[in-house]
Coordinates of C-alpha atoms in Angstrom, one line a residue:
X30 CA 0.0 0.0 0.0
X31 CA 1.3 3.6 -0.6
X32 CA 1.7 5.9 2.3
X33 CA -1.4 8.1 1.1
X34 CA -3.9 5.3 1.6
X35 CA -4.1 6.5 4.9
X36 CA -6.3 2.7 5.8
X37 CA -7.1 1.6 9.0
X38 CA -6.1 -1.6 10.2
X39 CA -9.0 -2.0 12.1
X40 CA -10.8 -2.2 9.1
X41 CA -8.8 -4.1 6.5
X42 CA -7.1 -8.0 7.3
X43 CA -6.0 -10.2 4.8
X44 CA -9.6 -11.8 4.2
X45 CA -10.7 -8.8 3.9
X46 CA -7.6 -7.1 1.5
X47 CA -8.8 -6.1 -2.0
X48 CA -7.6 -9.3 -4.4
X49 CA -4.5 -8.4 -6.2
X50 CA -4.6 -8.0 -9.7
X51 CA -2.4 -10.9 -10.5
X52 CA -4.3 -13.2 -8.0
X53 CA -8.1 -12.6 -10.2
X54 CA -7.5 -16.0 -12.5
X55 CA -10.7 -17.2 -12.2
X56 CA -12.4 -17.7 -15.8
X57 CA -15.8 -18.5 -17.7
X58 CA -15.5 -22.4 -17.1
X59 CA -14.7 -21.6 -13.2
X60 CA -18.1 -19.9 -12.5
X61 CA -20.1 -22.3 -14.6
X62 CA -18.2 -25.3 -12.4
X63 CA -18.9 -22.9 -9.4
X64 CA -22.7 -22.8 -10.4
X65 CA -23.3 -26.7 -11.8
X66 CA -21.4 -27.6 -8.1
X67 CA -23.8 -25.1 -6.1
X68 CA -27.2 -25.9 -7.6
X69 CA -26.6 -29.7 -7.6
X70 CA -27.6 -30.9 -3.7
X71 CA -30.4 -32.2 -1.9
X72 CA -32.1 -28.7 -1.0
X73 CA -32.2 -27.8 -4.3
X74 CA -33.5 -31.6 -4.8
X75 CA -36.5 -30.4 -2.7
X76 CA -37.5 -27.4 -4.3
X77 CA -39.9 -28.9 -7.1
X78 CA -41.1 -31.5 -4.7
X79 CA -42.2 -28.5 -2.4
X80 CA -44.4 -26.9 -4.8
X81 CA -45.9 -30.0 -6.2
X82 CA -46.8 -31.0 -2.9
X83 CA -48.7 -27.4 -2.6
X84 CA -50.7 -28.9 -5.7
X85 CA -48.5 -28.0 -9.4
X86 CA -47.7 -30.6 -11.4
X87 CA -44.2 -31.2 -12.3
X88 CA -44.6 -28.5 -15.2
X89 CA -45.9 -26.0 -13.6
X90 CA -43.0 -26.3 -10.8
X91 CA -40.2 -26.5 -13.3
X92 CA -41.6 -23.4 -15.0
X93 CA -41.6 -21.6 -11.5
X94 CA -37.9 -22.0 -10.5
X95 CA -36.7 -21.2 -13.8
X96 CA -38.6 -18.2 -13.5
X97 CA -37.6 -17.5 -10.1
X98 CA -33.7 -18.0 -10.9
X99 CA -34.1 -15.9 -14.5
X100 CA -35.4 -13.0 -11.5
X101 CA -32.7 -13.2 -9.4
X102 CA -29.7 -13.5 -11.8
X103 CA -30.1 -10.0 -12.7
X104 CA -29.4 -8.1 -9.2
X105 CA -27.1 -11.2 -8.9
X106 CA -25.2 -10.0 -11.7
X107 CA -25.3 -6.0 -11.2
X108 CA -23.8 -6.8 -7.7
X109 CA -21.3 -9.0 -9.0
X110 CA -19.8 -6.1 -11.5
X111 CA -18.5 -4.8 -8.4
X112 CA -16.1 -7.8 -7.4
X113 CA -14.5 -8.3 -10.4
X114 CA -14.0 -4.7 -11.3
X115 CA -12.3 -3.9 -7.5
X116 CA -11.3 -7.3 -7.3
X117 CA -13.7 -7.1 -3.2
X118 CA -15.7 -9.0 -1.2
X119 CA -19.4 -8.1 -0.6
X120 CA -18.8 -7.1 3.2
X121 CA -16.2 -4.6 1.9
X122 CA -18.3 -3.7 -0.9
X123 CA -21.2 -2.9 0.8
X124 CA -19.5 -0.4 3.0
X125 CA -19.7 2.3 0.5
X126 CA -23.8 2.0 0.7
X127 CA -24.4 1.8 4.7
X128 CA -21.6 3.1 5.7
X129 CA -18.3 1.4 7.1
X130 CA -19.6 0.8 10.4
X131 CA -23.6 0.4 8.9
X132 CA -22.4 -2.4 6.5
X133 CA -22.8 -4.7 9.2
X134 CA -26.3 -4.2 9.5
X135 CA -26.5 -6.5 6.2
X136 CA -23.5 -7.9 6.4
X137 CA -24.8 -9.9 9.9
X138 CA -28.2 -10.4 8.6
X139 CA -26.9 -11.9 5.6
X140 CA -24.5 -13.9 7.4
X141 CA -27.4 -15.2 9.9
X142 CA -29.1 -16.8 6.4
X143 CA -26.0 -18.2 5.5
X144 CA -25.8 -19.5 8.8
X145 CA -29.0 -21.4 8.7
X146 CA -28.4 -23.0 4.8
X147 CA -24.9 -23.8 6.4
X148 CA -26.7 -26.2 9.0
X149 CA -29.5 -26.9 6.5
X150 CA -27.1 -28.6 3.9
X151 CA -24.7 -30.2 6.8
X152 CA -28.2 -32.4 7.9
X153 CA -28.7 -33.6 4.4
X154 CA -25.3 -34.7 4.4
X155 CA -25.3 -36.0 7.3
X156 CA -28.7 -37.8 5.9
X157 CA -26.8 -39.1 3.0
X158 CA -23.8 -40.3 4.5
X159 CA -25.8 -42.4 7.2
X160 CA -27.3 -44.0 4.6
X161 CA -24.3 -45.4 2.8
X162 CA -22.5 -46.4 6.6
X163 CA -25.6 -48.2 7.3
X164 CA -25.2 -50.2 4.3
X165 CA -21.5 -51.0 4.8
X166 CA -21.9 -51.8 8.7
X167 CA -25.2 -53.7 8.8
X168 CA -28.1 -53.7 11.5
X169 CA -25.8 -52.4 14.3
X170 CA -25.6 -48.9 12.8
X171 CA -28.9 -48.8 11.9
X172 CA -30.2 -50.0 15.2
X173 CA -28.2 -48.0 17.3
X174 CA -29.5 -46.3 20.2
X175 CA -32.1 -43.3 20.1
X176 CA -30.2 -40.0 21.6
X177 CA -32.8 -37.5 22.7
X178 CA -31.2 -33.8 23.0
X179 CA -34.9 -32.6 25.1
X180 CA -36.3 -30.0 23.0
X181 CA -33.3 -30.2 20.1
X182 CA -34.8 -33.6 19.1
X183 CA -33.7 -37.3 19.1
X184 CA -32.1 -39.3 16.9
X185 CA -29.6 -42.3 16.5
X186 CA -26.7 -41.8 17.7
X187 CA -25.3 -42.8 14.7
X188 CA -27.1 -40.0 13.1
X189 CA -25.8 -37.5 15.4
X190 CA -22.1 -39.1 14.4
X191 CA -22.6 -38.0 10.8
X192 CA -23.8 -34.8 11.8
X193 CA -20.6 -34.0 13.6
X194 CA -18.7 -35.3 11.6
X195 CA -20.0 -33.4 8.5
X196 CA -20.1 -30.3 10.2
X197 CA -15.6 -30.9 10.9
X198 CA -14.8 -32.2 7.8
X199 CA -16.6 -29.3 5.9
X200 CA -15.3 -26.5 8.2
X201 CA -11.9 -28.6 7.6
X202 CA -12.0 -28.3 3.8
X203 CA -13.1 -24.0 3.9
X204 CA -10.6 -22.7 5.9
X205 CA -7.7 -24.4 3.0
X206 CA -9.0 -21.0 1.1
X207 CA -10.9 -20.0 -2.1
X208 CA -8.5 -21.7 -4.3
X209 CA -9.6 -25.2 -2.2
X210 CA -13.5 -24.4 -3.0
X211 CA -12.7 -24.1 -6.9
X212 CA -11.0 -27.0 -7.6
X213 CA -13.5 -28.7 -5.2
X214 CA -16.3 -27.6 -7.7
X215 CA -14.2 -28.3 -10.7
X216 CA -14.3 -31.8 -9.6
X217 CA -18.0 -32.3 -8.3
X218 CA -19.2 -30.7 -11.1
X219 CA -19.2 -33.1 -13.9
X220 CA -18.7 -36.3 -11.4
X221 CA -22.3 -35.2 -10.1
X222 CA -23.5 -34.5 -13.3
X223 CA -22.7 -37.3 -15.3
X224 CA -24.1 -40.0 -11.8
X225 CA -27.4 -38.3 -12.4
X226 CA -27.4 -38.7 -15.9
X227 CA -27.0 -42.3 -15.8
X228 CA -29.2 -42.8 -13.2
X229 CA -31.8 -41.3 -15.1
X230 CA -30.9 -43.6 -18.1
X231 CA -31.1 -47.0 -16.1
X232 CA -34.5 -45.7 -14.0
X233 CA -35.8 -44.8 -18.1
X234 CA -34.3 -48.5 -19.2
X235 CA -35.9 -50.4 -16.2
X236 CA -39.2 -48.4 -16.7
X237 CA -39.2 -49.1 -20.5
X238 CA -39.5 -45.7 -21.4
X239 CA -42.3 -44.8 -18.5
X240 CA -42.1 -41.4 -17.0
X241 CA -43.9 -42.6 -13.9
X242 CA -46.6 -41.0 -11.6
X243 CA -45.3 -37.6 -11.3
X244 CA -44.9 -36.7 -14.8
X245 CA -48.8 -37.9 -15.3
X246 CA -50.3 -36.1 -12.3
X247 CA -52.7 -33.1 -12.9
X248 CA -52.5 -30.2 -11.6
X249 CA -54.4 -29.7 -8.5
X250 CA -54.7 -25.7 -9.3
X251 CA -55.2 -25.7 -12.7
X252 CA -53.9 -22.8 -14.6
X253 CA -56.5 -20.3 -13.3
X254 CA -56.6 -17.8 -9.7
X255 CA -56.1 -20.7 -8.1
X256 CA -52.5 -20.8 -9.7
X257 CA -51.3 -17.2 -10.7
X258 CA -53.1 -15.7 -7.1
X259 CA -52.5 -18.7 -5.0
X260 CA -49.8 -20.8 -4.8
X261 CA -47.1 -19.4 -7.5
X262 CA -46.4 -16.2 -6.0
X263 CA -45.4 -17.9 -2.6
X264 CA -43.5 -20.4 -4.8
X265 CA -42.1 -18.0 -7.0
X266 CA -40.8 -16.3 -3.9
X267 CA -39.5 -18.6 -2.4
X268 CA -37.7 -19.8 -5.0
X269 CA -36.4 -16.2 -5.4
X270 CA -34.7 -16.2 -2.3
X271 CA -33.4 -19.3 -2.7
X272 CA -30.3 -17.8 -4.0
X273 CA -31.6 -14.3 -2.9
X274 CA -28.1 -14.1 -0.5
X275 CA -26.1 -15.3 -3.0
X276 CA -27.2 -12.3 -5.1
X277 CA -25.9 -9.9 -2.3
X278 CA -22.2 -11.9 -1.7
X279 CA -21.6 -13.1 -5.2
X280 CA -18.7 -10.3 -5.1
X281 CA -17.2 -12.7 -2.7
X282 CA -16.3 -15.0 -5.6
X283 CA -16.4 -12.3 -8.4
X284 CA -13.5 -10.5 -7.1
X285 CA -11.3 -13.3 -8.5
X286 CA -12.7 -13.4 -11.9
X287 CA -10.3 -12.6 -15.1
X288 CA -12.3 -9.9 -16.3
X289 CA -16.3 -8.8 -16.1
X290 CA -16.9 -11.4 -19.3
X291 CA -15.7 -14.4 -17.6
X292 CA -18.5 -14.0 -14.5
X293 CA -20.7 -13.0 -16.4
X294 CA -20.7 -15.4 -19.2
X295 CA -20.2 -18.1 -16.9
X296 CA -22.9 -17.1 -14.4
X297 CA -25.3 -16.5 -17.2
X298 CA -25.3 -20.1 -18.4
X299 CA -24.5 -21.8 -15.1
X300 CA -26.8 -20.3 -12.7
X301 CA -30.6 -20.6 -15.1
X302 CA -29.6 -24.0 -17.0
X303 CA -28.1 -25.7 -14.1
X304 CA -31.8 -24.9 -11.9
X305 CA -33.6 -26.4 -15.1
X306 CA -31.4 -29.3 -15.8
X307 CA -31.3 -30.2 -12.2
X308 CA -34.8 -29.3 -10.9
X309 CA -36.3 -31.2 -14.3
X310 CA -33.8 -35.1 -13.2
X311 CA -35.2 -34.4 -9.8
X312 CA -38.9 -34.6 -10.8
X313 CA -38.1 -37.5 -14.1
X314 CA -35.9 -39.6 -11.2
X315 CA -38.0 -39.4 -8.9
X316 CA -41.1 -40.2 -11.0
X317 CA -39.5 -43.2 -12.8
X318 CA -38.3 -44.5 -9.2
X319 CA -41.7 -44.5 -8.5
X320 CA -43.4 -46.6 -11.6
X321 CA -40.3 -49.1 -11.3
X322 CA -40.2 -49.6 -7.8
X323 CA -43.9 -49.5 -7.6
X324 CA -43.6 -46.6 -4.5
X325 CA -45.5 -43.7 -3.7
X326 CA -43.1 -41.0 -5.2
X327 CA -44.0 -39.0 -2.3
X328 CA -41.7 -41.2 -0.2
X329 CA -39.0 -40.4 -2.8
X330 CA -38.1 -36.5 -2.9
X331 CA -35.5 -36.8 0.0
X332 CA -32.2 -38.2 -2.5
X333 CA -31.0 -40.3 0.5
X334 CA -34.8 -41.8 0.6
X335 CA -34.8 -42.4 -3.2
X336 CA -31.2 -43.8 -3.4
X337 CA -32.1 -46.2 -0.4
X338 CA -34.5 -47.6 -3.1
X339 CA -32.4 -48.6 -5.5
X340 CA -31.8 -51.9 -3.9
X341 CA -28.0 -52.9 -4.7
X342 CA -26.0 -52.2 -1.8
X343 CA -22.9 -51.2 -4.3
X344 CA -25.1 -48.6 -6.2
X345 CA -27.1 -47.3 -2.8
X346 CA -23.2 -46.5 -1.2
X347 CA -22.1 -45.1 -4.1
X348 CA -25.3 -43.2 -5.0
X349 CA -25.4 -41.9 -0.9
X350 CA -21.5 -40.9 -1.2
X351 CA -22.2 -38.7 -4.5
X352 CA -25.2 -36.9 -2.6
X353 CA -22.6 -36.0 0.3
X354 CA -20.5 -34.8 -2.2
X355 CA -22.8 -32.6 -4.1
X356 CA -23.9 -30.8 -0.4
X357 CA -20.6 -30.8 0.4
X358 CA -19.2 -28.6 -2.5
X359 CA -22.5 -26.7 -2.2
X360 CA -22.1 -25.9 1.5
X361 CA -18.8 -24.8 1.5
X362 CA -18.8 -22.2 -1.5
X363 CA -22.7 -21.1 -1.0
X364 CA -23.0 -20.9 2.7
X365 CA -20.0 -21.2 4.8
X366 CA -17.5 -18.6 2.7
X367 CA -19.7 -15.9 2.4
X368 CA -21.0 -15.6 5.9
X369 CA -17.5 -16.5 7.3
X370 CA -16.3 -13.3 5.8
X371 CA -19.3 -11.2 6.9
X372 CA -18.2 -11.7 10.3
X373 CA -14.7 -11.0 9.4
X374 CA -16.0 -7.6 8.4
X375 CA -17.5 -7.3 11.8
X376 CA -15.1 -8.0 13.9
X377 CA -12.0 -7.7 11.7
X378 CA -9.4 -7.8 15.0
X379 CA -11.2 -10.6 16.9
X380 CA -12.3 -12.4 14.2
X381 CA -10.6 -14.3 10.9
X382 CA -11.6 -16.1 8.2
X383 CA -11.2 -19.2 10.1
X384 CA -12.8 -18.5 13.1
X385 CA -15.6 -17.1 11.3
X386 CA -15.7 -20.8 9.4
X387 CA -16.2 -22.3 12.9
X388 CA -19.0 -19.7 13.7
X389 CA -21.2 -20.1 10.9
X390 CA -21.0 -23.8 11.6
X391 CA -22.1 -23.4 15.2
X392 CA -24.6 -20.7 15.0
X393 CA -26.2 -23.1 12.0
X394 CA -26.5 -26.0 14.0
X395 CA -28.4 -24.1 16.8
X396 CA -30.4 -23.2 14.1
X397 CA -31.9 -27.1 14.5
X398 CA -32.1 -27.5 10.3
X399 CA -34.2 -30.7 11.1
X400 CA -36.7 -28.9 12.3
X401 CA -37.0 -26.2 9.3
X402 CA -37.0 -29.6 6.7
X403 CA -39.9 -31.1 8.9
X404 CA -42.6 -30.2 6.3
X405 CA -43.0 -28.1 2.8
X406 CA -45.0 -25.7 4.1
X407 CA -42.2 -24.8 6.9
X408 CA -39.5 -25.1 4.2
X409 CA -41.3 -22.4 1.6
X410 CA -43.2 -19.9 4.2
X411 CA -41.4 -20.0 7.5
X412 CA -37.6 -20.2 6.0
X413 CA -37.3 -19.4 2.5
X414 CA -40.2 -16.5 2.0
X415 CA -39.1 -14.5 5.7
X416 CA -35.5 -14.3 4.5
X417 CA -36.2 -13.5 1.0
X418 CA -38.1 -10.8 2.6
X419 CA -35.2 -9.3 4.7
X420 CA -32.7 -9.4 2.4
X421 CA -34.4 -7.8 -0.7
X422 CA -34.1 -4.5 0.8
X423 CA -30.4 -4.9 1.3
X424 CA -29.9 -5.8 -2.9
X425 CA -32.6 -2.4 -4.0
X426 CA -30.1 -0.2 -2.1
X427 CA -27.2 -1.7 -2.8
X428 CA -27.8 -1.9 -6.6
X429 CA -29.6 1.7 -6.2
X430 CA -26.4 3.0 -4.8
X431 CA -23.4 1.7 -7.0
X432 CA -25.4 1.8 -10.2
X433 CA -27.6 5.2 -10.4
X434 CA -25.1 7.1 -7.8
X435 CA -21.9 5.7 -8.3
X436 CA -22.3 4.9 -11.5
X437 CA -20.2 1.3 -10.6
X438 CA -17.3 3.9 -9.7
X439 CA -15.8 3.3 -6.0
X440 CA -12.8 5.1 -4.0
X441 CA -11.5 1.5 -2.7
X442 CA -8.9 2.5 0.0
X443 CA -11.6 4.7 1.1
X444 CA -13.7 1.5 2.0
X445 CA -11.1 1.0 4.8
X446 CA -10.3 4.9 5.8
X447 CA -12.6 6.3 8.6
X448 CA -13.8 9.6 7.6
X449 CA -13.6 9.0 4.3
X450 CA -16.6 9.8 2.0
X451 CA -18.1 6.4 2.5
X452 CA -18.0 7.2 6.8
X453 CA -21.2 8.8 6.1
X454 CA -22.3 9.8 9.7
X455 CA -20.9 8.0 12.3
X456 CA -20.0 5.9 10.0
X457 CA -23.7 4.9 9.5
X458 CA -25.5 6.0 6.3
X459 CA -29.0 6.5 8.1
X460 CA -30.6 6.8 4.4
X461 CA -30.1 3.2 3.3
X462 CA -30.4 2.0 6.7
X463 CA -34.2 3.6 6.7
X464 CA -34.6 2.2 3.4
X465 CA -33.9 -1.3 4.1
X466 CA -35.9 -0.9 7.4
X467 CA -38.7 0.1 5.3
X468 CA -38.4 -2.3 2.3
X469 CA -38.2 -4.9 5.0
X470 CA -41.0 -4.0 7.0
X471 CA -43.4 -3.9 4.3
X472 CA -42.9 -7.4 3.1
X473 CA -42.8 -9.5 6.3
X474 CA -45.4 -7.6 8.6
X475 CA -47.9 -9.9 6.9
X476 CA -45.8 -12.9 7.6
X477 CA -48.2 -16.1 8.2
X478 CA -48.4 -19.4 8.6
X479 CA -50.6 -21.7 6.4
X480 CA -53.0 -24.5 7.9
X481 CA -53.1 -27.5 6.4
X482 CA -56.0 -29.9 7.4
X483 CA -56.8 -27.4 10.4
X484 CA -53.9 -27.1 11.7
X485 CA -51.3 -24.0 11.7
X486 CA -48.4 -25.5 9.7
X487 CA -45.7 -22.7 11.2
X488 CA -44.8 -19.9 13.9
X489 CA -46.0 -17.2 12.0
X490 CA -50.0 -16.0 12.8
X491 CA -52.8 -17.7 10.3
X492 CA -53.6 -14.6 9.5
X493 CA -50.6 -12.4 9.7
X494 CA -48.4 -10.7 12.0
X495 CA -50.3 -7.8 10.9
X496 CA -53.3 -8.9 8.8
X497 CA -53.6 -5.5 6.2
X498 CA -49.9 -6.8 5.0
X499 CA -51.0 -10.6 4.5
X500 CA -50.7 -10.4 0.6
X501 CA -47.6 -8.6 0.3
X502 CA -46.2 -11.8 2.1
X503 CA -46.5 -14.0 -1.0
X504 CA -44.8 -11.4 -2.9
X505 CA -42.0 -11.3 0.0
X506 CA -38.7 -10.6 -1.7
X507 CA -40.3 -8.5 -5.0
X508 CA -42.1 -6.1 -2.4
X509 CA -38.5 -6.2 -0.1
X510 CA -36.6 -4.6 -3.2
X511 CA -38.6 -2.8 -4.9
X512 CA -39.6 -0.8 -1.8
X513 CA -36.0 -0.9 -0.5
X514 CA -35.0 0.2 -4.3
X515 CA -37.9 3.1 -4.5
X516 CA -37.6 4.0 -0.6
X517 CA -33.5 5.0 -1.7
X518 CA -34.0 6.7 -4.8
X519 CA -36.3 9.2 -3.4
X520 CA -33.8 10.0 -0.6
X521 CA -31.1 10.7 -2.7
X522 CA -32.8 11.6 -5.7
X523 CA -31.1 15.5 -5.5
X524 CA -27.3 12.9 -5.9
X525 CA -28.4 11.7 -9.2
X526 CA -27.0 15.2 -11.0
X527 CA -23.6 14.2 -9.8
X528 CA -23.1 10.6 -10.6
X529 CA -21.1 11.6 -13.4
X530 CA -18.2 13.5 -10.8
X531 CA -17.7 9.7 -9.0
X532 CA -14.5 8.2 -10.7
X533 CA -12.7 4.9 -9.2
X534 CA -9.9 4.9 -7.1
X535 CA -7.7 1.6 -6.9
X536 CA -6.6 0.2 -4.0
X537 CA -3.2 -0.5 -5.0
X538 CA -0.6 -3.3 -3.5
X539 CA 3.2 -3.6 -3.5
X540 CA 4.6 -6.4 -4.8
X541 CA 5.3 -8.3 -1.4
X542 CA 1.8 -7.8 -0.7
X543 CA 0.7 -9.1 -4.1
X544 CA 2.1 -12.5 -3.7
X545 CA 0.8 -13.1 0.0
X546 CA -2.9 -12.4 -2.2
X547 CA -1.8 -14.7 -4.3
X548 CA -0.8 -17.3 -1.7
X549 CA -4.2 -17.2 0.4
X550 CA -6.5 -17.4 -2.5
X551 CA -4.5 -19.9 -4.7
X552 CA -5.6 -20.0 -8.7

């Protein structure tokens, strides 16, 4: 750094240091692995069984998450710019739109989400790779004791095992750096993808060619009201914030890209294609499981339930061990790194990337993910559609800010100088922080909880935490934003005459400093 970057070092480590220029190698094929590894896992797995089982039929749910993921590429992508043109993280990045000491407003909340998918995916794992030691060890691990935790839950000890052990190996294979998580989707990528094609073709071959029970069911909603006013908009929704976090930290990853082509190209086919391709196995697997192993398919949308199917004890292992595989590359990249970093941002003296590893990984397991996956109406109102509603606000100012303010132009050591133009007041830049209060407010006040067969199915009032607000629930993470977006314009409407006079200042690194860079995040 040069002597007139007058950064604090209580707000800059070396997680959080702006990515050298000769440390962004990341290209086109390196964000289409990143995407194919991310959307490949058994939550994802779930997402089409979760709005069938609120009455589509297998087209209609297909339909829904492409549209969902079509939504949410494009703030994904105008927040992205920002990483691989000032090669910096979204925690850093989102300093110059709350302020340096207001970015942790989002920056926390974010890193809560990430929290929850973090133990979320580490359960499904844990599901998958029970299954497969089951197989190998016989009735002993499968009839091992019951463990009851009191209100946590109970399960077989055995399960609880997997959980832990999960939970270590994937905070073990983080903390190796950004460089590990790449080649770690480079790998899973097409191993995953290729395992799902063939079992597709053998399911097809032992079906003779029968799509099965799923593909043939009707829709219970038609294509009327009951559909477009009913159950897409919560589907659509939640499907949105799905990825709805990702579209706030992609800069995490972006940072290390080659040039804006390479993430944009590469996010632009992997992220829509890789939803479809998956979401539409998911629903033909699963169907032709059903007709050939003559099973309610309803038993079959967990993976670990479907591969336990299959029969052979060679294919069930196998099948279970590419299921921990896919979560695992998902976890770590998704939901562990970004949140992990957040906190980094937050406590930059106290905390490091490492520690910040082991945090998400605790704070997600006290999350109890077992009991978010109990049922689909949990999974898509209570977890999904509250969160998608928080964080929308946070991507309308952010893309509100850098793109009709700053015109994508940002004073980078100034991200990490107090006083600087980005200290706003008191560090705190009240105006996006009412914004995102606001955009917030508006789409989970009506948060509710559906009843199914009398009975409340969630935490949330029937009718509403406050009733007038109900219907702006389904449309969660649109009304989040688009307030969020509106609510900031207005307030700094007078700012948009001068967005021309913003012009980007590097952050700029000696050459000693360029190769440490290059060392923690390794190509």
């Amino acid at each position: 750094m040069t002597s007139s970057q007058a950064v604090s070092r209580e707000l800059i480590n070396p997680d959080l240091r702006p990515v050298a220029p000769l440390a962004r190698t990341w290209g086109s094929g390196a964000y289409l692995a990143l995407w194919v590894g991310m959307a490949i896992n058994a939550a994802t797995w779930t997402l089409a069984s979760s709005l069938i089982a609120m009455g589509m039929n297998w087209f209609q749910a297909v339909f829904t998450i492409v549209l969902a993921n079509l939504i949410i590429l494009v703030p994904m992508l105008l927040n992205s710019h920002a990483g691989a043109k000032h090669g910096i993280s979204f925690p850093v990045f989102v300093r110059s739109s709350f302020g340096i000491r207001g970015s942790n407003v989002p920056a926390l909340l974010r890193a809560l989400v990430g929290c929850g998918w973090a133990g979320i995916q580490t359960w499904l794992t844990a599901l998958a790779l029970d299954l497969a030691l089951g197989v190998l060890f016989g009735s002993w691990w499968k009839e091992a004791p019951i463990l009851s935790l009191g209100f946590i839950g109970e399960q077989r000890v055995t399960v609880w095992f997997c959980f832990v052990f999960c939970a270590v190996a994937q905070v073990w294979a983080i903390v190796r750096g950004f460089g590990a998580v790449k080649r770690l989707q480079q790998l899973s990528a097409p191993l995953i993808s290729i395992s799902l094609i063939i079992l597709l073709a053998y399911l097809l071959f032992r079906s003779k060619g029968d799509l099965g029970p799923v593909v043939e069911q009707p829709s219970e909603v038609g294509w009327g009201r009951d559909f477009w006013l009913g159950v897409f908009p919560p589907g659509l929704m939640a499907n949105i914030a799905f990825w709805a976090t990702l579209s706030l930290n992609m800069p995490d990853f972006t940072r290390f890209a080659k040039d804006q082509k390479s993430q944009r190209r590469g996010q632009i086919i992997g992220l829509p294609l890789s939803m479809f391709a998956f979401s539409l196995i998911a629903v033909l697997v699963t169907s032709t499981a059903a007709a050939v192993f003559q099973v309610d398919p309803t038993s079959l949308w967990s993976p670990d339930a479907l591969v336990a199917t299959l029969g052979n004890p060679v294919v069930v292992v196998i099948g279970a061990l590419i299921i921990v595989l896919a979560n695992f590359s998902t976890n770590v990249a998704a939901n562990m790194a970004g949140p992990a970093l957040d906190m980094t941002n937050a406590f930059p003296k106290w905390i490091n990337f490492r520690v910040g590893v082991c945090l998400v990984m605790l704070i997600g397991t006290c999350m109890f993910p077992w009991r978010l996956l109990s049922n689909p109406e949990s999974y898509v109102f209570v977890w999904l559609g509250f969160y998608g509603g928080v964080t929308g606000a946070i991507g309308g100012v952010m893309v509100v800010d850098y793109w009709l303010l700053k015109n994508a132009n940002l004073d980078v050591p100034a991200l990490f100088t107090p006083g600087s133009k980005y200290w706003y007041r008191q560090g705190f830049n009240i105006k996006a922080l009412l914004a995102f209060v606001i955009g917030a407010f508006f789409a989970v006040a009506g948060a509710y909880s559906p009843e199914v067969d009398g009975a409340k199915t969630g935490p949330f009032p029937v009718d509403g935490f406050i009733p007038i607000f109900k219907t702006l629930y389904d449309y969660n993470w649109v009304v989040s934003f688009g307030v969020g977006f509106a609510v900031y314009l207005l307030l700094n409407v007078t700012k948009l005459a001068k967005r021309g006079q913003e012009v980007t200042v590097p952050f700029r690194i000696e050459a000693e400093e360029t190769r440490e860079v290059s060392d923690r995040v390794p190509a």
